[in-house]
């Protein structure tokens, strides 16, 4: 007698259920991530070098505009270029993961409408691709620190924790917008706008210290403020004045966004096949 695998689709899934399904369908998860990685640099002349070139060029522009022309202060003894590039890494990781996750369900509509698999795999797969890009760019940061003879803080060993915080922030918004994007395609135009505005209202090209003291708590409601300030503290060290209370506020917003996005995605995923 043949043994058939039985799949039980429960009406309400917890985060542990989603984690278990991600593990069971890990081969599909790796396949989607590998496919996205190949497509990203397919038929490009310089391939993965774009993972270095984009943050490098943005860093040069911000260093000239904010550091040389606007004369904004750096953090501690760190060169302005290192301060900016330290923020570029989590920003590009967040922005690329959010942009790709937000469109992942619509872009995989043909597969989603034909076969069952945990839908959450689609917006989660870009995380793996952008993690690869992050570490390629991180190698350039190490080269820059060697060029400037800058010794990073020992807190750099906390990199996985801060990277996880950036991932939670990106996935929370990504889950929410990818689910909304199925019903309202307007969100495909909203995400590039959010990313562009976010680059300038987050402390990427400048230090959070330039924000007036009375506005810093409100400013910390931007979840990327905590992520970027945390990255700078991790690399530059104690000369970065990291306000742990405000860092906790930004982290709380990131976790709240993740829970809201995850919950909304799980509540609406059963309607995806009919709406696509």
PDB file of C-alpha atoms in Angstrom:
ATOM      1  CA  UNK A   1       0.000   0.000   0.000  1.00  0.00           C
ATOM      2  CA  UNK A   2       1.282   3.416  -0.891  1.00  0.00           C
ATOM      3  CA  UNK A   3       1.907   5.887   1.903  1.00  0.00           C
ATOM      4  CA  UNK A   4       0.676   9.378   1.062  1.00  0.00           C
ATOM      5  CA  UNK A   5       1.871  12.478   2.847  1.00  0.00           C
ATOM      6  CA  UNK A   6      -0.996  14.362   4.413  1.00  0.00           C
ATOM      7  CA  UNK A   7      -0.865  18.179   4.603  1.00  0.00           C
ATOM      8  CA  UNK A   8      -3.166  19.835   7.143  1.00  0.00           C
ATOM      9  CA  UNK A   9      -3.948  23.492   6.452  1.00  0.00           C
ATOM     10  CA  UNK A  10      -4.986  25.095   9.718  1.00  0.00           C
ATOM     11  CA  UNK A  11      -7.112  28.271   9.746  1.00  0.00           C
ATOM     12  CA  UNK A  12      -4.884  30.097  12.225  1.00  0.00           C
ATOM     13  CA  UNK A  13      -1.105  29.734  12.132  1.00  0.00           C
ATOM     14  CA  UNK A  14       1.232  30.806  14.877  1.00  0.00           C
ATOM     15  CA  UNK A  15       4.782  32.040  14.325  1.00  0.00           C
ATOM     16  CA  UNK A  16       6.043  28.587  15.365  1.00  0.00           C
ATOM     17  CA  UNK A  17       3.755  26.983  12.736  1.00  0.00           C
ATOM     18  CA  UNK A  18       5.230  29.280  10.085  1.00  0.00           C
ATOM     19  CA  UNK A  19       8.761  28.459  11.241  1.00  0.00           C
ATOM     20  CA  UNK A  20       8.036  24.735  11.079  1.00  0.00           C
ATOM     21  CA  UNK A  21       6.579  25.052   7.570  1.00  0.00           C
ATOM     22  CA  UNK A  22       9.546  27.123   6.430  1.00  0.00           C
ATOM     23  CA  UNK A  23      11.808  24.299   7.589  1.00  0.00           C
ATOM     24  CA  UNK A  24       9.695  21.625   5.881  1.00  0.00           C
ATOM     25  CA  UNK A  25       9.726  23.602   2.617  1.00  0.00           C
ATOM     26  CA  UNK A  26      13.343  24.754   2.984  1.00  0.00           C
ATOM     27  CA  UNK A  27      14.269  23.327  -0.429  1.00  0.00           C
ATOM     28  CA  UNK A  28      11.706  25.612  -2.081  1.00  0.00           C
ATOM     29  CA  UNK A  29      12.932  28.513   0.057  1.00  0.00           C
ATOM     30  CA  UNK A  30      16.521  27.968  -1.118  1.00  0.00           C
ATOM     31  CA  UNK A  31      15.358  27.547  -4.732  1.00  0.00           C
ATOM     32  CA  UNK A  32      13.452  30.848  -4.735  1.00  0.00           C
ATOM     33  CA  UNK A  33      16.393  32.644  -3.097  1.00  0.00           C
ATOM     34  CA  UNK A  34      18.862  31.141  -5.594  1.00  0.00           C
ATOM     35  CA  UNK A  35      16.566  32.049  -8.514  1.00  0.00           C
ATOM     36  CA  UNK A  36      16.293  35.654  -7.289  1.00  0.00           C
ATOM     37  CA  UNK A  37      20.069  35.866  -6.858  1.00  0.00           C
ATOM     38  CA  UNK A  38      20.689  34.629 -10.408  1.00  0.00           C
ATOM     39  CA  UNK A  39      18.069  36.944 -11.912  1.00  0.00           C
ATOM     40  CA  UNK A  40      19.396  39.979 -10.018  1.00  0.00           C
ATOM     41  CA  UNK A  41      22.785  39.981 -11.725  1.00  0.00           C
ATOM     42  CA  UNK A  42      21.892  38.118 -14.929  1.00  0.00           C
ATOM     43  CA  UNK A  43      23.175  39.854 -18.080  1.00  0.00           C
ATOM     44  CA  UNK A  44      24.901  42.573 -16.072  1.00  0.00           C
ATOM     45  CA  UNK A  45      28.432  43.488 -17.076  1.00  0.00           C
ATOM     46  CA  UNK A  46      29.873  43.720 -13.543  1.00  0.00           C
ATOM     47  CA  UNK A  47      27.581  41.245 -11.734  1.00  0.00           C
ATOM     48  CA  UNK A  48      27.745  41.241  -7.930  1.00  0.00           C
ATOM     49  CA  UNK A  49      30.019  44.300  -8.011  1.00  0.00           C
ATOM     50  CA  UNK A  50      26.752  46.282  -7.971  1.00  0.00           C
ATOM     51  CA  UNK A  51      26.349  45.178  -4.341  1.00  0.00           C
ATOM     52  CA  UNK A  52      29.461  47.272  -3.589  1.00  0.00           C
ATOM     53  CA  UNK A  53      29.075  50.039  -6.159  1.00  0.00           C
ATOM     54  CA  UNK A  54      25.622  51.308  -5.170  1.00  0.00           C
ATOM     55  CA  UNK A  55      26.334  51.951  -1.455  1.00  0.00           C
ATOM     56  CA  UNK A  56      29.836  53.172  -2.330  1.00  0.00           C
ATOM     57  CA  UNK A  57      28.578  55.842  -4.752  1.00  0.00           C
ATOM     58  CA  UNK A  58      25.810  56.907  -2.356  1.00  0.00           C
ATOM     59  CA  UNK A  59      28.387  57.130   0.434  1.00  0.00           C
ATOM     60  CA  UNK A  60      30.607  59.375  -1.707  1.00  0.00           C
ATOM     61  CA  UNK A  61      27.699  61.719  -2.488  1.00  0.00           C
ATOM     62  CA  UNK A  62      26.575  61.921   1.157  1.00  0.00           C
ATOM     63  CA  UNK A  63      30.141  62.431   2.373  1.00  0.00           C
ATOM     64  CA  UNK A  64      30.625  65.366   0.013  1.00  0.00           C
ATOM     65  CA  UNK A  65      27.191  66.929   0.587  1.00  0.00           C
ATOM     66  CA  UNK A  66      26.783  66.421   4.346  1.00  0.00           C
ATOM     67  CA  UNK A  67      30.413  66.125   5.456  1.00  0.00           C
ATOM     68  CA  UNK A  68      32.253  68.626   3.226  1.00  0.00           C
ATOM     69  CA  UNK A  69      29.604  71.147   2.148  1.00  0.00           C
ATOM     70  CA  UNK A  70      27.175  71.104   5.104  1.00  0.00           C
ATOM     71  CA  UNK A  71      30.047  70.529   7.602  1.00  0.00           C
ATOM     72  CA  UNK A  72      27.969  68.113   9.697  1.00  0.00           C
ATOM     73  CA  UNK A  73      29.828  66.370  12.538  1.00  0.00           C
ATOM     74  CA  UNK A  74      30.961  62.764  12.440  1.00  0.00           C
ATOM     75  CA  UNK A  75      30.596  60.264  15.286  1.00  0.00           C
ATOM     76  CA  UNK A  76      33.569  60.291  17.662  1.00  0.00           C
ATOM     77  CA  UNK A  77      36.922  59.918  15.909  1.00  0.00           C
ATOM     78  CA  UNK A  78      35.496  58.011  12.948  1.00  0.00           C
ATOM     79  CA  UNK A  79      36.108  59.455   9.453  1.00  0.00           C
ATOM     80  CA  UNK A  80      32.884  60.780   7.927  1.00  0.00           C
ATOM     81  CA  UNK A  81      33.043  58.222   5.105  1.00  0.00           C
ATOM     82  CA  UNK A  82      33.100  55.313   7.564  1.00  0.00           C
ATOM     83  CA  UNK A  83      30.245  56.809   9.585  1.00  0.00           C
ATOM     84  CA  UNK A  84      28.109  57.072   6.431  1.00  0.00           C
ATOM     85  CA  UNK A  85      29.051  53.659   5.009  1.00  0.00           C
ATOM     86  CA  UNK A  86      28.287  52.010   8.363  1.00  0.00           C
ATOM     87  CA  UNK A  87      24.717  53.285   7.920  1.00  0.00           C
ATOM     88  CA  UNK A  88      24.575  52.391   4.219  1.00  0.00           C
ATOM     89  CA  UNK A  89      24.946  48.674   4.961  1.00  0.00           C
ATOM     90  CA  UNK A  90      21.775  48.213   7.068  1.00  0.00           C
ATOM     91  CA  UNK A  91      19.885  50.768   4.955  1.00  0.00           C
ATOM     92  CA  UNK A  92      20.437  48.956   1.639  1.00  0.00           C
ATOM     93  CA  UNK A  93      19.759  45.619   3.343  1.00  0.00           C
ATOM     94  CA  UNK A  94      16.457  46.980   4.677  1.00  0.00           C
ATOM     95  CA  UNK A  95      15.433  48.855   1.502  1.00  0.00           C
ATOM     96  CA  UNK A  96      16.187  45.992  -0.909  1.00  0.00           C
ATOM     97  CA  UNK A  97      14.529  43.362   1.297  1.00  0.00           C
ATOM     98  CA  UNK A  98      11.432  45.531   1.741  1.00  0.00           C
ATOM     99  CA  UNK A  99      11.147  46.369  -1.979  1.00  0.00           C
ATOM    100  CA  UNK A 100      11.487  42.759  -3.095  1.00  0.00           C
ATOM    101  CA  UNK A 101       9.325  41.281  -0.323  1.00  0.00           C
ATOM    102  CA  UNK A 102       6.522  43.767  -1.047  1.00  0.00           C
ATOM    103  CA  UNK A 103       6.218  42.520  -4.650  1.00  0.00           C
ATOM    104  CA  UNK A 104       7.066  38.860  -4.010  1.00  0.00           C
ATOM    105  CA  UNK A 105       3.503  37.510  -3.807  1.00  0.00           C
ATOM    106  CA  UNK A 106       2.371  39.271  -7.006  1.00  0.00           C
ATOM    107  CA  UNK A 107       5.566  38.301  -8.832  1.00  0.00           C
ATOM    108  CA  UNK A 108       5.012  34.621  -7.917  1.00  0.00           C
ATOM    109  CA  UNK A 109       1.297  34.685  -8.782  1.00  0.00           C
ATOM    110  CA  UNK A 110       1.559  31.876 -11.354  1.00  0.00           C
ATOM    111  CA  UNK A 111       2.971  29.454  -8.772  1.00  0.00           C
ATOM    112  CA  UNK A 112       0.740  30.610  -5.923  1.00  0.00           C
ATOM    113  CA  UNK A 113      -2.455  30.149  -7.940  1.00  0.00           C
ATOM    114  CA  UNK A 114      -1.552  26.580  -8.970  1.00  0.00           C
ATOM    115  CA  UNK A 115       0.069  24.745  -6.028  1.00  0.00           C
ATOM    116  CA  UNK A 116       0.048  24.903  -2.262  1.00  0.00           C
ATOM    117  CA  UNK A 117       3.126  25.934  -0.358  1.00  0.00           C
ATOM    118  CA  UNK A 118       3.548  28.230   2.646  1.00  0.00           C
ATOM    119  CA  UNK A 119       2.889  31.619   1.058  1.00  0.00           C
ATOM    120  CA  UNK A 120       5.172  33.330   3.543  1.00  0.00           C
ATOM    121  CA  UNK A 121       8.139  31.765   1.759  1.00  0.00           C
ATOM    122  CA  UNK A 122       7.681  34.199  -1.160  1.00  0.00           C
ATOM    123  CA  UNK A 123       8.278  37.474   0.771  1.00  0.00           C
ATOM    124  CA  UNK A 124      10.870  35.831   3.055  1.00  0.00           C
ATOM    125  CA  UNK A 125      13.162  34.506   0.286  1.00  0.00           C
ATOM    126  CA  UNK A 126      14.569  37.991  -0.614  1.00  0.00           C
ATOM    127  CA  UNK A 127      16.027  38.131   2.894  1.00  0.00           C
ATOM    128  CA  UNK A 128      18.567  35.430   2.027  1.00  0.00           C
ATOM    129  CA  UNK A 129      19.570  37.134  -1.225  1.00  0.00           C
ATOM    130  CA  UNK A 130      20.111  40.485   0.447  1.00  0.00           C
ATOM    131  CA  UNK A 131      22.080  38.876   3.267  1.00  0.00           C
ATOM    132  CA  UNK A 132      24.581  37.759   0.614  1.00  0.00           C
ATOM    133  CA  UNK A 133      24.750  41.325  -0.748  1.00  0.00           C
ATOM    134  CA  UNK A 134      25.154  42.678   2.788  1.00  0.00           C
ATOM    135  CA  UNK A 135      28.264  40.615   3.484  1.00  0.00           C
ATOM    136  CA  UNK A 136      29.760  41.525   0.097  1.00  0.00           C
ATOM    137  CA  UNK A 137      29.352  45.208   1.053  1.00  0.00           C
ATOM    138  CA  UNK A 138      30.609  44.490   4.579  1.00  0.00           C
ATOM    139  CA  UNK A 139      33.883  43.285   3.056  1.00  0.00           C
ATOM    140  CA  UNK A 140      34.272  46.767   1.527  1.00  0.00           C
ATOM    141  CA  UNK A 141      33.732  48.331   4.969  1.00  0.00           C
ATOM    142  CA  UNK A 142      36.634  46.238   6.288  1.00  0.00           C
ATOM    143  CA  UNK A 143      38.797  47.503   3.405  1.00  0.00           C
ATOM    144  CA  UNK A 144      37.793  51.100   4.190  1.00  0.00           C
ATOM    145  CA  UNK A 145      38.661  50.666   7.866  1.00  0.00           C
ATOM    146  CA  UNK A 146      42.068  49.305   6.877  1.00  0.00           C
ATOM    147  CA  UNK A 147      42.559  52.283   4.486  1.00  0.00           C
ATOM    148  CA  UNK A 148      41.742  54.811   7.224  1.00  0.00           C
ATOM    149  CA  UNK A 149      43.603  52.701   9.854  1.00  0.00           C
ATOM    150  CA  UNK A 150      40.430  52.677  11.903  1.00  0.00           C
ATOM    151  CA  UNK A 151      40.069  49.938  14.524  1.00  0.00           C
ATOM    152  CA  UNK A 152      36.447  48.833  15.021  1.00  0.00           C
ATOM    153  CA  UNK A 153      34.868  48.311  18.410  1.00  0.00           C
ATOM    154  CA  UNK A 154      34.821  44.854  19.978  1.00  0.00           C
ATOM    155  CA  UNK A 155      31.028  45.194  19.897  1.00  0.00           C
ATOM    156  CA  UNK A 156      31.247  44.276  16.209  1.00  0.00           C
ATOM    157  CA  UNK A 157      30.760  40.672  17.351  1.00  0.00           C
ATOM    158  CA  UNK A 158      27.117  41.688  17.931  1.00  0.00           C
ATOM    159  CA  UNK A 159      26.642  42.060  14.163  1.00  0.00           C
ATOM    160  CA  UNK A 160      24.211  39.079  13.861  1.00  0.00           C
ATOM    161  CA  UNK A 161      21.902  40.625  16.453  1.00  0.00           C
ATOM    162  CA  UNK A 162      21.717  44.024  14.754  1.00  0.00           C
ATOM    163  CA  UNK A 163      21.334  42.362  11.338  1.00  0.00           C
ATOM    164  CA  UNK A 164      18.410  40.377  12.766  1.00  0.00           C
ATOM    165  CA  UNK A 165      16.824  43.632  13.941  1.00  0.00           C
ATOM    166  CA  UNK A 166      17.136  45.089  10.419  1.00  0.00           C
ATOM    167  CA  UNK A 167      15.617  41.878   9.012  1.00  0.00           C
ATOM    168  CA  UNK A 168      12.657  42.016  11.417  1.00  0.00           C
ATOM    169  CA  UNK A 169      11.998  45.634  10.410  1.00  0.00           C
ATOM    170  CA  UNK A 170      12.137  44.878   6.679  1.00  0.00           C
ATOM    171  CA  UNK A 171      10.080  41.682   6.863  1.00  0.00           C
ATOM    172  CA  UNK A 172       7.367  43.216   9.040  1.00  0.00           C
ATOM    173  CA  UNK A 173       6.708  45.955   6.500  1.00  0.00           C
ATOM    174  CA  UNK A 174       7.330  43.518   3.634  1.00  0.00           C
ATOM    175  CA  UNK A 175       4.703  41.025   4.869  1.00  0.00           C
ATOM    176  CA  UNK A 176       2.155  43.792   5.385  1.00  0.00           C
ATOM    177  CA  UNK A 177       2.652  45.500   2.026  1.00  0.00           C
ATOM    178  CA  UNK A 178       2.936  42.240   0.042  1.00  0.00           C
ATOM    179  CA  UNK A 179      -0.473  41.178   1.364  1.00  0.00           C
ATOM    180  CA  UNK A 180      -1.990  44.606   0.684  1.00  0.00           C
ATOM    181  CA  UNK A 181      -0.383  44.622  -2.766  1.00  0.00           C
ATOM    182  CA  UNK A 182      -2.440  41.578  -3.780  1.00  0.00           C
ATOM    183  CA  UNK A 183      -5.659  43.550  -3.381  1.00  0.00           C
ATOM    184  CA  UNK A 184      -4.462  47.081  -4.004  1.00  0.00           C
ATOM    185  CA  UNK A 185      -1.758  47.276  -6.676  1.00  0.00           C
ATOM    186  CA  UNK A 186      -1.204  50.931  -5.753  1.00  0.00           C
ATOM    187  CA  UNK A 187       1.340  49.713  -3.197  1.00  0.00           C
ATOM    188  CA  UNK A 188       3.840  48.847  -5.924  1.00  0.00           C
ATOM    189  CA  UNK A 189       4.145  52.614  -6.431  1.00  0.00           C
ATOM    190  CA  UNK A 190       4.098  53.407  -2.703  1.00  0.00           C
ATOM    191  CA  UNK A 191       7.134  51.307  -1.771  1.00  0.00           C
ATOM    192  CA  UNK A 192       9.721  53.129  -3.976  1.00  0.00           C
ATOM    193  CA  UNK A 193       8.396  56.417  -2.601  1.00  0.00           C
ATOM    194  CA  UNK A 194       8.712  55.170   1.001  1.00  0.00           C
ATOM    195  CA  UNK A 195      12.261  53.946   0.388  1.00  0.00           C
ATOM    196  CA  UNK A 196      13.324  57.218  -1.245  1.00  0.00           C
ATOM    197  CA  UNK A 197      11.840  59.369   1.524  1.00  0.00           C
ATOM    198  CA  UNK A 198      13.142  57.020   4.212  1.00  0.00           C
ATOM    199  CA  UNK A 199      16.719  57.435   2.983  1.00  0.00           C
ATOM    200  CA  UNK A 200      16.594  61.150   3.777  1.00  0.00           C
ATOM    201  CA  UNK A 201      14.594  61.068   7.025  1.00  0.00           C
ATOM    202  CA  UNK A 202      16.749  58.295   8.508  1.00  0.00           C
ATOM    203  CA  UNK A 203      20.239  59.100   9.889  1.00  0.00           C
ATOM    204  CA  UNK A 204      22.067  57.604   6.902  1.00  0.00           C
ATOM    205  CA  UNK A 205      24.030  60.617   5.641  1.00  0.00           C
ATOM    206  CA  UNK A 206      24.273  62.319   9.013  1.00  0.00           C
ATOM    207  CA  UNK A 207      24.453  61.531  12.721  1.00  0.00           C
ATOM    208  CA  UNK A 208      21.328  61.365  14.910  1.00  0.00           C
ATOM    209  CA  UNK A 209      23.045  63.967  17.101  1.00  0.00           C
ATOM    210  CA  UNK A 210      22.093  66.739  14.659  1.00  0.00           C
ATOM    211  CA  UNK A 211      18.428  66.190  15.594  1.00  0.00           C
ATOM    212  CA  UNK A 212      17.393  68.653  18.353  1.00  0.00           C
ATOM    213  CA  UNK A 213      17.130  66.977  21.750  1.00  0.00           C
ATOM    214  CA  UNK A 214      13.418  67.710  22.156  1.00  0.00           C
ATOM    215  CA  UNK A 215      12.631  65.850  18.898  1.00  0.00           C
ATOM    216  CA  UNK A 216      14.833  62.781  19.333  1.00  0.00           C
ATOM    217  CA  UNK A 217      12.229  60.597  21.073  1.00  0.00           C
ATOM    218  CA  UNK A 218       9.731  61.314  18.299  1.00  0.00           C
ATOM    219  CA  UNK A 219      12.493  60.718  15.726  1.00  0.00           C
ATOM    220  CA  UNK A 220      13.176  57.327  17.315  1.00  0.00           C
ATOM    221  CA  UNK A 221       9.717  56.150  16.301  1.00  0.00           C
ATOM    222  CA  UNK A 222      11.354  55.623  12.906  1.00  0.00           C
ATOM    223  CA  UNK A 223      12.472  51.989  13.380  1.00  0.00           C
ATOM    224  CA  UNK A 224      15.523  52.478  11.138  1.00  0.00           C
ATOM    225  CA  UNK A 225      16.900  55.072  13.569  1.00  0.00           C
ATOM    226  CA  UNK A 226      17.523  52.330  16.136  1.00  0.00           C
ATOM    227  CA  UNK A 227      18.949  49.959  13.524  1.00  0.00           C
ATOM    228  CA  UNK A 228      21.390  52.545  12.093  1.00  0.00           C
ATOM    229  CA  UNK A 229      22.442  53.989  15.455  1.00  0.00           C
ATOM    230  CA  UNK A 230      22.992  50.435  16.703  1.00  0.00           C
ATOM    231  CA  UNK A 231      25.184  49.582  13.703  1.00  0.00           C
ATOM    232  CA  UNK A 232      27.267  52.723  14.232  1.00  0.00           C
ATOM    233  CA  UNK A 233      27.722  52.002  17.923  1.00  0.00           C
ATOM    234  CA  UNK A 234      28.667  48.417  17.078  1.00  0.00           C
ATOM    235  CA  UNK A 235      31.403  49.482  14.608  1.00  0.00           C
ATOM    236  CA  UNK A 236      32.633  52.837  15.947  1.00  0.00           C
ATOM    237  CA  UNK A 237      32.330  52.105  19.659  1.00  0.00           C
ATOM    238  CA  UNK A 238      31.525  54.020  22.818  1.00  0.00           C
ATOM    239  CA  UNK A 239      32.268  57.410  21.204  1.00  0.00           C
ATOM    240  CA  UNK A 240      28.842  57.010  19.572  1.00  0.00           C
ATOM    241  CA  UNK A 241      26.311  58.310  22.037  1.00  0.00           C
ATOM    242  CA  UNK A 242      23.731  55.534  21.775  1.00  0.00           C
ATOM    243  CA  UNK A 243      20.686  56.355  23.867  1.00  0.00           C
ATOM    244  CA  UNK A 244      19.568  52.881  24.951  1.00  0.00           C
ATOM    245  CA  UNK A 245      16.098  54.067  25.976  1.00  0.00           C
ATOM    246  CA  UNK A 246      15.435  55.499  22.504  1.00  0.00           C
ATOM    247  CA  UNK A 247      17.091  52.469  20.925  1.00  0.00           C
ATOM    248  CA  UNK A 248      14.588  50.351  22.857  1.00  0.00           C
ATOM    249  CA  UNK A 249      11.765  52.536  21.520  1.00  0.00           C
ATOM    250  CA  UNK A 250      12.877  51.981  17.902  1.00  0.00           C
ATOM    251  CA  UNK A 251      13.304  48.262  18.550  1.00  0.00           C
ATOM    252  CA  UNK A 252       9.798  48.105  20.009  1.00  0.00           C
ATOM    253  CA  UNK A 253       8.386  49.749  16.871  1.00  0.00           C
ATOM    254  CA  UNK A 254      10.270  47.208  14.707  1.00  0.00           C
ATOM    255  CA  UNK A 255       8.850  44.263  16.660  1.00  0.00           C
ATOM    256  CA  UNK A 256       5.347  45.755  16.602  1.00  0.00           C
ATOM    257  CA  UNK A 257       5.540  46.239  12.815  1.00  0.00           C
ATOM    258  CA  UNK A 258       6.715  42.648  12.410  1.00  0.00           C
ATOM    259  CA  UNK A 259       3.823  41.261  14.466  1.00  0.00           C
ATOM    260  CA  UNK A 260       1.256  43.420  12.631  1.00  0.00           C
ATOM    261  CA  UNK A 261       2.673  42.504   9.207  1.00  0.00           C
ATOM    262  CA  UNK A 262       2.931  38.800  10.011  1.00  0.00           C
ATOM    263  CA  UNK A 263      -0.587  38.634  11.455  1.00  0.00           C
ATOM    264  CA  UNK A 264      -2.160  40.465   8.507  1.00  0.00           C
ATOM    265  CA  UNK A 265      -0.295  38.289   5.998  1.00  0.00           C
ATOM    266  CA  UNK A 266      -1.488  35.086   7.710  1.00  0.00           C
ATOM    267  CA  UNK A 267      -5.076  36.324   7.902  1.00  0.00           C
ATOM    268  CA  UNK A 268      -5.249  37.135   4.191  1.00  0.00           C
ATOM    269  CA  UNK A 269      -3.019  34.466   2.588  1.00  0.00           C
ATOM    270  CA  UNK A 270      -5.948  32.129   1.873  1.00  0.00           C
ATOM    271  CA  UNK A 271      -7.440  34.772  -0.442  1.00  0.00           C
ATOM    272  CA  UNK A 272      -4.262  35.230  -2.497  1.00  0.00           C
ATOM    273  CA  UNK A 273      -5.005  32.539  -5.088  1.00  0.00           C
ATOM    274  CA  UNK A 274      -8.482  33.995  -5.778  1.00  0.00           C
ATOM    275  CA  UNK A 275      -7.281  37.593  -5.969  1.00  0.00           C
ATOM    276  CA  UNK A 276      -4.206  37.127  -8.137  1.00  0.00           C
TER     277      UNK A 276
END
